PDB file of C-alpha atoms and ligand atoms in Angstrom:
ATOM      1  CA  MET H 657      -8.157 -26.513 -24.937  1.00 51.00           C
ATOM      2  CA  THR H 658     -12.230 -26.787 -26.086  1.00 64.00           C
ATOM      3  CA  PRO H 659     -13.254 -23.405 -26.006  1.00 74.00           C
ATOM      4  CA  ASP H 660     -16.373 -23.063 -23.533  1.00 82.00           C
ATOM      5  CA  LEU H 661     -19.260 -21.738 -25.544  1.00 91.00           C
ATOM      6  CA  SER H 662     -21.558 -19.735 -22.863  1.00 92.00           C
ATOM      7  CA  SER H 663     -21.282 -17.062 -23.909  1.00 93.00           C
ATOM      8  CA  LYS H 664     -23.156 -17.949 -26.646  1.00 95.00           C
ATOM      9  CA  ILE H 665     -26.322 -18.279 -25.557  1.00 97.00           C
ATOM     10  CA  GLN H 666     -28.811 -15.905 -23.335  1.00 98.00           C
ATOM     11  CA  LEU H 667     -31.203 -18.051 -21.159  1.00 98.00           C
ATOM     12  CA  HIS H 668     -34.714 -17.646 -20.231  1.00 98.00           C
ATOM     13  CA  SER H 669     -36.102 -19.676 -17.992  1.00 98.00           C
ATOM     14  CA  PHE H 670     -39.406 -19.818 -17.032  1.00 98.00           C
ATOM     15  CA  PRO H 671     -41.383 -22.430 -14.929  1.00 98.00           C
ATOM     16  CA  ASP H 672     -43.807 -24.291 -17.152  1.00 98.00           C
ATOM     17  CA  SER H 673     -44.155 -24.737 -20.707  1.00 98.00           C
ATOM     18  CA  ASP H 674     -47.128 -22.009 -20.554  1.00 98.00           C
ATOM     19  CA  GLU H 675     -45.415 -19.352 -19.867  1.00 98.00           C
ATOM     20  CA  LEU H 676     -42.656 -19.860 -22.258  1.00 98.00           C
ATOM     21  CA  ALA H 677     -44.401 -20.266 -25.349  1.00 98.00           C
ATOM     22  CA  GLN H 678     -45.927 -17.152 -24.529  1.00 98.00           C
ATOM     23  CA  ALA H 679     -42.566 -15.084 -23.714  1.00 98.00           C
ATOM     24  CA  LEU H 680     -41.147 -17.302 -26.963  1.00 99.00           C
ATOM     25  CA  ALA H 681     -44.382 -16.304 -29.521  1.00 98.00           C
ATOM     26  CA  LYS H 682     -44.148 -12.035 -27.651  1.00 98.00           C
ATOM     27  CA  ALA H 683     -40.488 -12.497 -28.730  1.00 98.00           C
ATOM     28  CA  VAL H 684     -40.886 -13.520 -32.303  1.00 99.00           C
ATOM     29  CA  ALA H 685     -44.093 -11.120 -32.997  1.00 98.00           C
ATOM     30  CA  ASN H 686     -41.680  -7.864 -32.139  1.00 98.00           C
ATOM     31  CA  ASP H 687     -39.118  -9.715 -34.359  1.00 98.00           C
ATOM     32  CA  LEU H 688     -41.404  -9.738 -37.157  1.00 98.00           C
ATOM     33  CA  ARG H 689     -42.945  -6.219 -36.994  1.00 98.00           C
ATOM     34  CA  ALA H 690     -39.728  -4.532 -36.555  1.00 98.00           C
ATOM     35  CA  ALA H 691     -38.817  -6.611 -39.751  1.00 98.00           C
ATOM     36  CA  ILE H 692     -41.638  -5.620 -41.144  1.00 98.00           C
ATOM     37  CA  GLU H 693     -42.068  -1.481 -40.104  1.00 98.00           C
ATOM     38  CA  THR H 694     -37.906  -1.762 -40.869  1.00 98.00           C
ATOM     39  CA  ARG H 695     -37.942  -3.442 -44.186  1.00 98.00           C
ATOM     40  CA  GLY H 696     -41.988  -4.079 -45.048  1.00 98.00           C
ATOM     41  CA  ALA H 697     -41.804  -8.214 -45.154  1.00 98.00           C
ATOM     42  CA  ALA H 698     -40.879 -10.458 -42.783  1.00 98.00           C
ATOM     43  CA  SER H 699     -39.117 -14.170 -42.681  1.00 98.00           C
ATOM     44  CA  LEU H 700     -39.356 -16.689 -40.384  1.00 99.00           C
ATOM     45  CA  ALA H 701     -37.963 -20.257 -39.565  1.00 99.00           C
ATOM     46  CA  LEU H 702     -39.264 -22.718 -37.649  1.00 99.00           C
ATOM     47  CA  SER H 703     -38.585 -26.231 -35.757  1.00 98.00           C
ATOM     48  CA  GLY H 704     -41.269 -29.295 -35.925  1.00 98.00           C
ATOM     49  CA  GLY H 705     -41.625 -31.984 -33.262  1.00 96.00           C
ATOM     50  CA  ASN H 706     -43.389 -32.783 -30.496  1.00 96.00           C
ATOM     51  CA  THR H 707     -41.858 -29.076 -28.066  1.00 97.00           C
ATOM     52  CA  PRO H 708     -43.335 -25.691 -30.396  1.00 98.00           C
ATOM     53  CA  LYS H 709     -47.088 -26.301 -30.572  1.00 98.00           C
ATOM     54  CA  ARG H 710     -48.179 -24.422 -27.829  1.00 98.00           C
ATOM     55  CA  PHE H 711     -46.032 -21.271 -29.240  1.00 98.00           C
ATOM     56  CA  MET H 712     -46.896 -22.086 -32.491  1.00 98.00           C
ATOM     57  CA  GLN H 713     -50.437 -21.205 -30.675  1.00 98.00           C
ATOM     58  CA  SER H 714     -49.594 -18.603 -28.527  1.00 98.00           C
ATOM     59  CA  LEU H 715     -47.301 -16.569 -32.269  1.00 98.00           C
ATOM     60  CA  SER H 716     -50.907 -17.645 -34.145  1.00 98.00           C
ATOM     61  CA  THR H 717     -52.592 -15.041 -31.537  1.00 98.00           C
ATOM     62  CA  GLN H 718     -50.461 -12.418 -31.705  1.00 98.00           C
ATOM     63  CA  SER H 719     -51.721  -9.064 -33.845  1.00 96.00           C
ATOM     64  CA  LEU H 720     -49.323  -8.101 -36.884  1.00 96.00           C
ATOM     65  CA  ALA H 721     -49.601  -8.306 -40.399  1.00 98.00           C
ATOM     66  CA  TRP H 722     -49.265 -11.454 -41.285  1.00 98.00           C
ATOM     67  CA  GLY H 723     -50.327 -11.289 -44.579  1.00 98.00           C
ATOM     68  CA  LYS H 724     -46.586  -9.736 -45.082  1.00 98.00           C
ATOM     69  CA  VAL H 725     -44.795 -12.926 -42.842  1.00 98.00           C
ATOM     70  CA  ALA H 726     -43.514 -15.982 -44.751  1.00 98.00           C
ATOM     71  CA  VAL H 727     -42.997 -18.544 -42.847  1.00 98.00           C
ATOM     72  CA  THR H 728     -41.039 -21.549 -43.945  1.00 99.00           C
ATOM     73  CA  LEU H 729     -39.157 -24.997 -41.600  1.00 99.00           C
ATOM     74  CA  VAL H 730     -36.010 -25.614 -40.222  1.00 98.00           C
ATOM     75  CA  ASP H 731     -36.850 -28.922 -40.851  1.00 98.00           C
ATOM     76  CA  GLU H 732     -38.921 -31.667 -42.553  1.00 98.00           C
ATOM     77  CA  ARG H 733     -39.487 -35.366 -42.538  1.00 98.00           C
ATOM     78  CA  TRP H 734     -39.955 -36.389 -45.913  1.00 98.00           C
ATOM     79  CA  VAL H 735     -43.409 -37.503 -45.657  1.00 98.00           C
ATOM     80  CA  PRO H 736     -47.088 -35.778 -46.467  1.00 98.00           C
ATOM     81  CA  GLU H 737     -49.085 -33.445 -44.408  1.00 98.00           C
ATOM     82  CA  THR H 738     -51.861 -36.660 -44.172  1.00 98.00           C
ATOM     83  CA  SER H 739     -48.461 -38.246 -41.793  1.00 98.00           C
ATOM     84  CA  ALA H 740     -48.994 -37.723 -38.072  1.00 97.00           C
ATOM     85  CA  ARG H 741     -45.305 -36.616 -38.680  1.00 98.00           C
ATOM     86  CA  SER H 742     -45.345 -34.063 -40.578  1.00 98.00           C
ATOM     87  CA  ASN H 743     -43.944 -30.755 -39.571  1.00 98.00           C
ATOM     88  CA  ALA H 744     -45.825 -28.920 -42.342  1.00 98.00           C
ATOM     89  CA  ALA H 745     -48.887 -29.954 -40.569  1.00 98.00           C
ATOM     90  CA  LEU H 746     -47.995 -28.843 -36.905  1.00 98.00           C
ATOM     91  CA  VAL H 747     -47.342 -25.742 -38.412  1.00 98.00           C
ATOM     92  CA  ARG H 748     -51.093 -25.876 -40.476  1.00 98.00           C
ATOM     93  CA  ALA H 749     -52.812 -26.781 -37.357  1.00 98.00           C
ATOM     94  CA  HIS H 750     -50.620 -25.012 -34.834  1.00 98.00           C
ATOM     95  CA  LEU H 751     -50.338 -21.794 -36.177  1.00 98.00           C
ATOM     96  CA  LEU H 752     -51.849 -21.008 -39.006  1.00 98.00           C
ATOM     97  CA  GLN H 753     -54.901 -19.898 -37.955  1.00 98.00           C
ATOM     98  CA  GLY H 754     -57.081 -16.506 -37.578  1.00 97.00           C
ATOM     99  CA  ALA H 755     -55.327 -13.916 -38.839  1.00 95.00           C
ATOM    100  CA  ALA H 756     -52.263 -15.951 -38.815  1.00 98.00           C
ATOM    101  CA  ALA H 757     -54.053 -18.057 -41.722  1.00 98.00           C
ATOM    102  CA  THR H 758     -52.998 -15.469 -44.146  1.00 98.00           C
ATOM    103  CA  ALA H 759     -48.700 -15.826 -43.812  1.00 98.00           C
ATOM    104  CA  ASN H 760     -47.396 -17.153 -46.960  1.00 98.00           C
ATOM    105  CA  PHE H 761     -46.414 -20.508 -45.702  1.00 98.00           C
ATOM    106  CA  LEU H 762     -43.322 -22.876 -48.256  1.00 98.00           C
ATOM    107  CA  PRO H 763     -43.718 -26.176 -47.328  1.00 98.00           C
ATOM    108  CA  LEU H 764     -40.132 -28.254 -47.464  1.00 98.00           C
ATOM    109  CA  TYR H 765     -41.992 -31.303 -48.250  1.00 98.00           C
ATOM    110  CA  ARG H 766     -42.976 -32.454 -51.834  1.00 98.00           C
ATOM    111  CA  ALA H 767     -44.854 -35.036 -53.383  1.00 98.00           C
ATOM    112  CA  LEU H 768     -41.697 -36.694 -54.885  1.00 98.00           C
ATOM    113  CA  PRO H 769     -40.344 -39.929 -53.403  1.00 96.00           C
ATOM    114  CA  ALA H 770     -37.681 -38.582 -52.363  1.00 97.00           C
ATOM    115  CA  PRO H 771     -35.434 -34.946 -51.313  1.00 98.00           C
ATOM    116  CA  GLU H 772     -33.644 -35.285 -53.968  1.00 98.00           C
ATOM    117  CA  ALA H 773     -35.830 -35.066 -56.555  1.00 98.00           C
ATOM    118  CA  ALA H 774     -36.826 -31.746 -54.835  1.00 98.00           C
ATOM    119  CA  LEU H 775     -33.292 -29.431 -54.121  1.00 98.00           C
ATOM    120  CA  ALA H 776     -33.753 -27.382 -56.795  1.00 98.00           C
ATOM    121  CA  ASP H 777     -37.616 -26.178 -56.506  1.00 98.00           C
ATOM    122  CA  LEU H 778     -36.385 -25.929 -52.622  1.00 98.00           C
ATOM    123  CA  GLU H 779     -33.412 -23.499 -53.474  1.00 98.00           C
ATOM    124  CA  ARG H 780     -35.269 -21.122 -55.546  1.00 98.00           C
ATOM    125  CA  ASP H 781     -38.350 -21.279 -52.949  1.00 98.00           C
ATOM    126  CA  LEU H 782     -36.341 -20.683 -50.413  1.00 98.00           C
ATOM    127  CA  ALA H 783     -34.428 -18.125 -52.281  1.00 97.00           C
ATOM    128  CA  ALA H 784     -37.333 -15.624 -53.206  1.00 97.00           C
ATOM    129  CA  LEU H 785     -38.326 -15.183 -49.383  1.00 98.00           C
ATOM    130  CA  PRO H 786     -37.303 -12.275 -47.282  1.00 96.00           C
ATOM    131  CA  MET H 787     -33.356 -13.268 -46.702  1.00 97.00           C
ATOM    132  CA  PRO H 788     -31.622 -13.319 -44.176  1.00 98.00           C
ATOM    133  CA  PHE H 789     -34.970 -14.769 -41.797  1.00 98.00           C
ATOM    134  CA  ASP H 790     -35.751 -12.089 -39.387  1.00 98.00           C
ATOM    135  CA  ALA H 791     -36.399 -15.217 -36.948  1.00 98.00           C
ATOM    136  CA  VAL H 792     -35.037 -18.922 -36.344  1.00 99.00           C
ATOM    137  CA  VAL H 793     -36.165 -21.075 -33.858  1.00 99.00           C
ATOM    138  CA  LEU H 794     -34.656 -24.512 -33.486  1.00 98.00           C
ATOM    139  CA  GLY H 795     -35.781 -27.323 -30.852  1.00 98.00           C
ATOM    140  CA  MET H 796     -33.107 -30.136 -29.866  1.00 98.00           C
ATOM    141  CA  GLY H 797     -33.532 -33.515 -30.153  1.00 97.00           C
ATOM    142  CA  ASP H 798     -31.763 -35.297 -27.118  1.00 95.00           C
ATOM    143  CA  ASP H 799     -29.300 -37.135 -28.997  1.00 94.00           C
ATOM    144  CA  GLY H 800     -27.895 -32.658 -29.263  1.00 95.00           C
ATOM    145  CA  HIS H 801     -29.565 -32.777 -32.587  1.00 97.00           C
ATOM    146  CA  THR H 802     -30.685 -29.476 -33.793  1.00 98.00           C
ATOM    147  CA  ALA H 803     -32.466 -28.794 -37.132  1.00 98.00           C
ATOM    148  CA  SER H 804     -31.963 -32.339 -38.825  1.00 98.00           C
ATOM    149  CA  PHE H 805     -28.333 -31.916 -38.142  1.00 98.00           C
ATOM    150  CA  PHE H 806     -28.380 -35.812 -37.096  1.00 97.00           C
ATOM    151  CA  PRO H 807     -25.334 -37.689 -35.048  1.00 96.00           C
ATOM    152  CA  GLY H 808     -24.123 -39.955 -38.068  1.00 96.00           C
ATOM    153  CA  GLY H 809     -25.744 -38.309 -41.049  1.00 97.00           C
ATOM    154  CA  ASP H 810     -25.129 -39.386 -44.596  1.00 97.00           C
ATOM    155  CA  HIS H 811     -24.762 -35.204 -45.287  1.00 98.00           C
ATOM    156  CA  LEU H 812     -23.939 -33.979 -41.987  1.00 98.00           C
ATOM    157  CA  ALA H 813     -20.420 -32.690 -42.493  1.00 97.00           C
ATOM    158  CA  GLU H 814     -21.699 -30.499 -45.711  1.00 98.00           C
ATOM    159  CA  ALA H 815     -24.792 -28.869 -43.996  1.00 98.00           C
ATOM    160  CA  LEU H 816     -22.760 -27.910 -40.519  1.00 98.00           C
ATOM    161  CA  ASP H 817     -19.883 -26.632 -43.476  1.00 98.00           C
ATOM    162  CA  PRO H 818     -20.317 -22.972 -42.619  1.00 97.00           C
ATOM    163  CA  THR H 819     -19.059 -21.987 -46.015  1.00 98.00           C
ATOM    164  CA  THR H 820     -21.857 -24.433 -47.994  1.00 98.00           C
ATOM    165  CA  ALA H 821     -23.507 -22.692 -50.665  1.00 98.00           C
ATOM    166  CA  ALA H 822     -26.538 -25.342 -50.252  1.00 98.00           C
ATOM    167  CA  ARG H 823     -29.413 -23.430 -48.728  1.00 98.00           C
ATOM    168  CA  VAL H 824     -31.183 -26.964 -47.570  1.00 98.00           C
ATOM    169  CA  LEU H 825     -29.511 -30.887 -47.875  1.00 98.00           C
ATOM    170  CA  PRO H 826     -31.009 -34.132 -47.495  1.00 98.00           C
ATOM    171  CA  MET H 827     -30.526 -36.168 -44.504  1.00 98.00           C
ATOM    172  CA  ARG H 828     -30.858 -40.366 -43.754  1.00 98.00           C
ATOM    173  CA  ALA H 829     -29.601 -40.517 -40.147  1.00 97.00           C
ATOM    174  CA  PRO H 830     -29.877 -43.953 -37.369  1.00 93.00           C
ATOM    175  CA  ASN H 831     -32.104 -41.878 -35.375  1.00 92.00           C
ATOM    176  CA  ALA H 832     -33.602 -39.591 -37.724  1.00 96.00           C
ATOM    177  CA  GLY H 833     -37.013 -42.456 -38.491  1.00 94.00           C
ATOM    178  CA  GLU H 834     -37.997 -41.434 -42.608  1.00 97.00           C
ATOM    179  CA  PRO H 835     -35.424 -39.399 -44.740  1.00 98.00           C
ATOM    180  CA  ARG H 836     -35.255 -35.527 -43.435  1.00 98.00           C
ATOM    181  CA  ILE H 837     -34.763 -32.412 -45.681  1.00 98.00           C
ATOM    182  CA  THR H 838     -32.819 -29.508 -43.399  1.00 98.00           C
ATOM    183  CA  LEU H 839     -31.720 -26.082 -44.071  1.00 98.00           C
ATOM    184  CA  THR H 840     -28.363 -25.707 -44.063  1.00 98.00           C
ATOM    185  CA  LEU H 841     -26.302 -24.045 -41.126  1.00 98.00           C
ATOM    186  CA  PRO H 842     -25.441 -20.322 -43.270  1.00 98.00           C
ATOM    187  CA  PRO H 843     -28.865 -19.795 -43.504  1.00 98.00           C
ATOM    188  CA  ILE H 844     -29.243 -20.579 -39.183  1.00 98.00           C
ATOM    189  CA  LEU H 845     -26.506 -18.727 -38.900  1.00 98.00           C
ATOM    190  CA  ALA H 846     -27.553 -15.594 -40.922  1.00 98.00           C
ATOM    191  CA  ALA H 847     -30.892 -15.553 -39.378  1.00 98.00           C
ATOM    192  CA  ARG H 848     -31.192 -11.598 -37.467  1.00 98.00           C
ATOM    193  CA  ARG H 849     -32.374 -13.937 -33.831  1.00 98.00           C
ATOM    194  CA  LEU H 850     -31.686 -17.436 -33.470  1.00 98.00           C
ATOM    195  CA  TYR H 851     -34.099 -18.778 -30.370  1.00 98.00           C
ATOM    196  CA  LEU H 852     -33.485 -22.116 -28.991  1.00 98.00           C
ATOM    197  CA  GLN H 853     -36.492 -24.068 -27.399  1.00 98.00           C
ATOM    198  CA  ILE H 854     -35.207 -26.993 -25.440  1.00 98.00           C
ATOM    199  CA  GLU H 855     -37.305 -28.838 -22.167  1.00 98.00           C
ATOM    200  CA  GLY H 856     -36.536 -30.754 -19.699  1.00 98.00           C
ATOM    201  CA  ALA H 857     -33.696 -31.653 -17.558  1.00 98.00           C
ATOM    202  CA  GLY H 858     -32.384 -34.135 -20.282  1.00 97.00           C
ATOM    203  CA  LYS H 859     -32.528 -31.541 -22.891  1.00 97.00           C
ATOM    204  CA  ARG H 860     -30.818 -28.708 -20.717  1.00 97.00           C
ATOM    205  CA  ALA H 861     -27.830 -31.450 -19.391  1.00 96.00           C
ATOM    206  CA  VAL H 862     -27.173 -31.735 -23.469  1.00 95.00           C
ATOM    207  CA  LEU H 863     -26.924 -28.569 -24.046  1.00 95.00           C
ATOM    208  CA  GLU H 864     -24.094 -27.915 -21.159  1.00 95.00           C
ATOM    209  CA  ARG H 865     -22.201 -30.878 -22.646  1.00 92.00           C
ATOM    210  CA  ALA H 866     -22.474 -29.290 -25.643  1.00 91.00           C
ATOM    211  CA  LEU H 867     -21.575 -26.257 -24.387  1.00 91.00           C
ATOM    212  CA  SER H 868     -18.408 -27.370 -22.258  1.00 89.00           C
ATOM    213  CA  GLY H 869     -17.260 -28.912 -25.282  1.00 78.00           C
ATOM    214  CA  GLU H 870     -17.649 -32.803 -24.888  1.00 73.00           C
ATOM    215  CA  GLY H 871     -17.102 -34.748 -27.966  1.00 73.00           C
ATOM    216  CA  ASP H 872     -17.197 -32.548 -31.054  1.00 78.00           C
ATOM    217  CA  GLY H 873     -20.299 -31.233 -33.784  1.00 78.00           C
ATOM    218  CA  ALA H 874     -20.019 -34.342 -35.187  1.00 82.00           C
ATOM    219  CA  SER H 875     -21.637 -36.246 -31.673  1.00 85.00           C
ATOM    220  CA  TYR H 876     -23.650 -32.787 -30.847  1.00 91.00           C
ATOM    221  CA  PRO H 877     -24.199 -30.825 -33.820  1.00 95.00           C
ATOM    222  CA  ILE H 878     -26.207 -28.574 -31.734  1.00 96.00           C
ATOM    223  CA  ARG H 879     -22.597 -27.790 -30.661  1.00 95.00           C
ATOM    224  CA  THR H 880     -21.940 -26.489 -34.315  1.00 95.00           C
ATOM    225  CA  VAL H 881     -23.929 -24.050 -34.746  1.00 97.00           C
ATOM    226  CA  LEU H 882     -23.357 -22.886 -30.625  1.00 95.00           C
ATOM    227  CA  GLN H 883     -19.643 -22.117 -32.625  1.00 94.00           C
ATOM    228  CA  TYR H 884     -19.805 -20.327 -35.452  1.00 96.00           C
ATOM    229  CA  VAL H 885     -23.089 -18.097 -34.312  1.00 97.00           C
ATOM    230  CA  ASP H 886     -22.017 -14.520 -34.133  1.00 95.00           C
ATOM    231  CA  ILE H 887     -25.517 -13.462 -32.345  1.00 95.00           C
ATOM    232  CA  PRO H 888     -26.571 -14.984 -29.109  1.00 96.00           C
ATOM    233  CA  VAL H 889     -28.667 -17.652 -28.816  1.00 98.00           C
ATOM    234  CA  ALA H 890     -31.887 -17.218 -26.871  1.00 98.00           C
ATOM    235  CA  VAL H 891     -32.140 -19.952 -24.711  1.00 98.00           C
ATOM    236  CA  TYR H 892     -36.298 -20.807 -23.851  1.00 98.00           C
ATOM    237  CA  TRP H 893     -36.326 -23.747 -21.543  1.00 98.00           C
ATOM    238  CA  ARG H 894     -38.362 -24.451 -18.521  1.00 98.00           C
ATOM    239  CA  PRO H 895     -37.282 -27.477 -15.801  1.00 98.00           C
TER     240      PRO H 895
HETATM  241  C1  6PG O2213     -37.672 -32.751 -36.109  1.00 95.24           C
HETATM  242  C2  6PG O2213     -36.753 -31.001 -36.004  1.00 95.24           C
HETATM  243  C3  6PG O2213     -35.920 -31.467 -34.439  1.00 95.24           C
HETATM  244  C4  6PG O2213     -36.199 -30.865 -33.694  1.00 95.24           C
HETATM  245  C5  6PG O2213     -35.475 -32.257 -32.458  1.00 95.24           C
HETATM  246  C6  6PG O2213     -36.654 -31.985 -30.901  1.00 95.24           C
HETATM  247  O1  6PG O2213     -38.581 -32.478 -36.506  1.00 95.24           O
HETATM  248  O2  6PG O2213     -37.863 -33.644 -35.549  1.00 95.24           O
HETATM  249  O3  6PG O2213     -37.689 -29.770 -35.927  1.00 95.24           O
HETATM  250  O4  6PG O2213     -34.431 -30.736 -35.332  1.00 95.24           O
HETATM  251  O5  6PG O2213     -37.252 -29.601 -32.976  1.00 95.24           O
HETATM  252  O6  6PG O2213     -35.862 -32.876 -32.301  1.00 95.24           O
HETATM  253  O7  6PG O2213     -37.867 -32.311 -31.120  1.00 95.24           O
HETATM  254  P1  6PG O2213     -38.905 -32.602 -30.090  1.00 95.24           P
HETATM  255  O8  6PG O2213     -39.103 -31.543 -29.476  1.00 95.24           O
HETATM  256  O9  6PG O2213     -40.043 -33.494 -30.688  1.00 95.24           O
HETATM  257  O10 6PG O2213     -38.351 -33.361 -28.895  1.00 95.24           O
END
């Protein structure tokens, strides 16, 4: 029987995007402050796409020692920062502003023709961040993908392998647009705090289907994250 994964999430519901963004920013800022207090440094991995803009803006106004915070992405489209599709450009425009501009940002795109050519550099640069991540904020697509774990992705099985030694992998998939680079499952699972930001009834329904066990990890990759995670995933949702 397929296990019901409902116990793997803690649902936080908000009336609108602004309240959600503020609450999520406060929670993540608290994680970062606690990390700085305990270990002297903090690390954060963020998702791109459209949903996290307000959250990033709100996070940028949180008072904390930004110079001690390392920020990177959960995944990136293989485009330069001049592209409107660049997640790094999104982080620069919405998070790395004001005091938050002093955060140490590690983009995942390199000016190389394909993500494969950047893997060794990215592995080295990620290994230099304070690990595990103090907080990881995931998003989710209507197809159940999270990070760049796309159904039909060419490296999906390896990226979702909880024992893979790779921290990053390239991904190409029918719904992904351009080639991608993505963190693999292990660094996401190792996070001290794991958040999932989803907005709208459609995404909630996708999450419910994944939680109840409809389909497998290949068709609902978010399901694999929930299957293997040891800590409750804080789901921040608004209708
Ligand atoms: C990306 C992502 C991706 C994203 C979802 C949701 O670069 O596309 O990081 O995993 O979180 O696709 O995207 P939206 O917020 O745009 O719906």
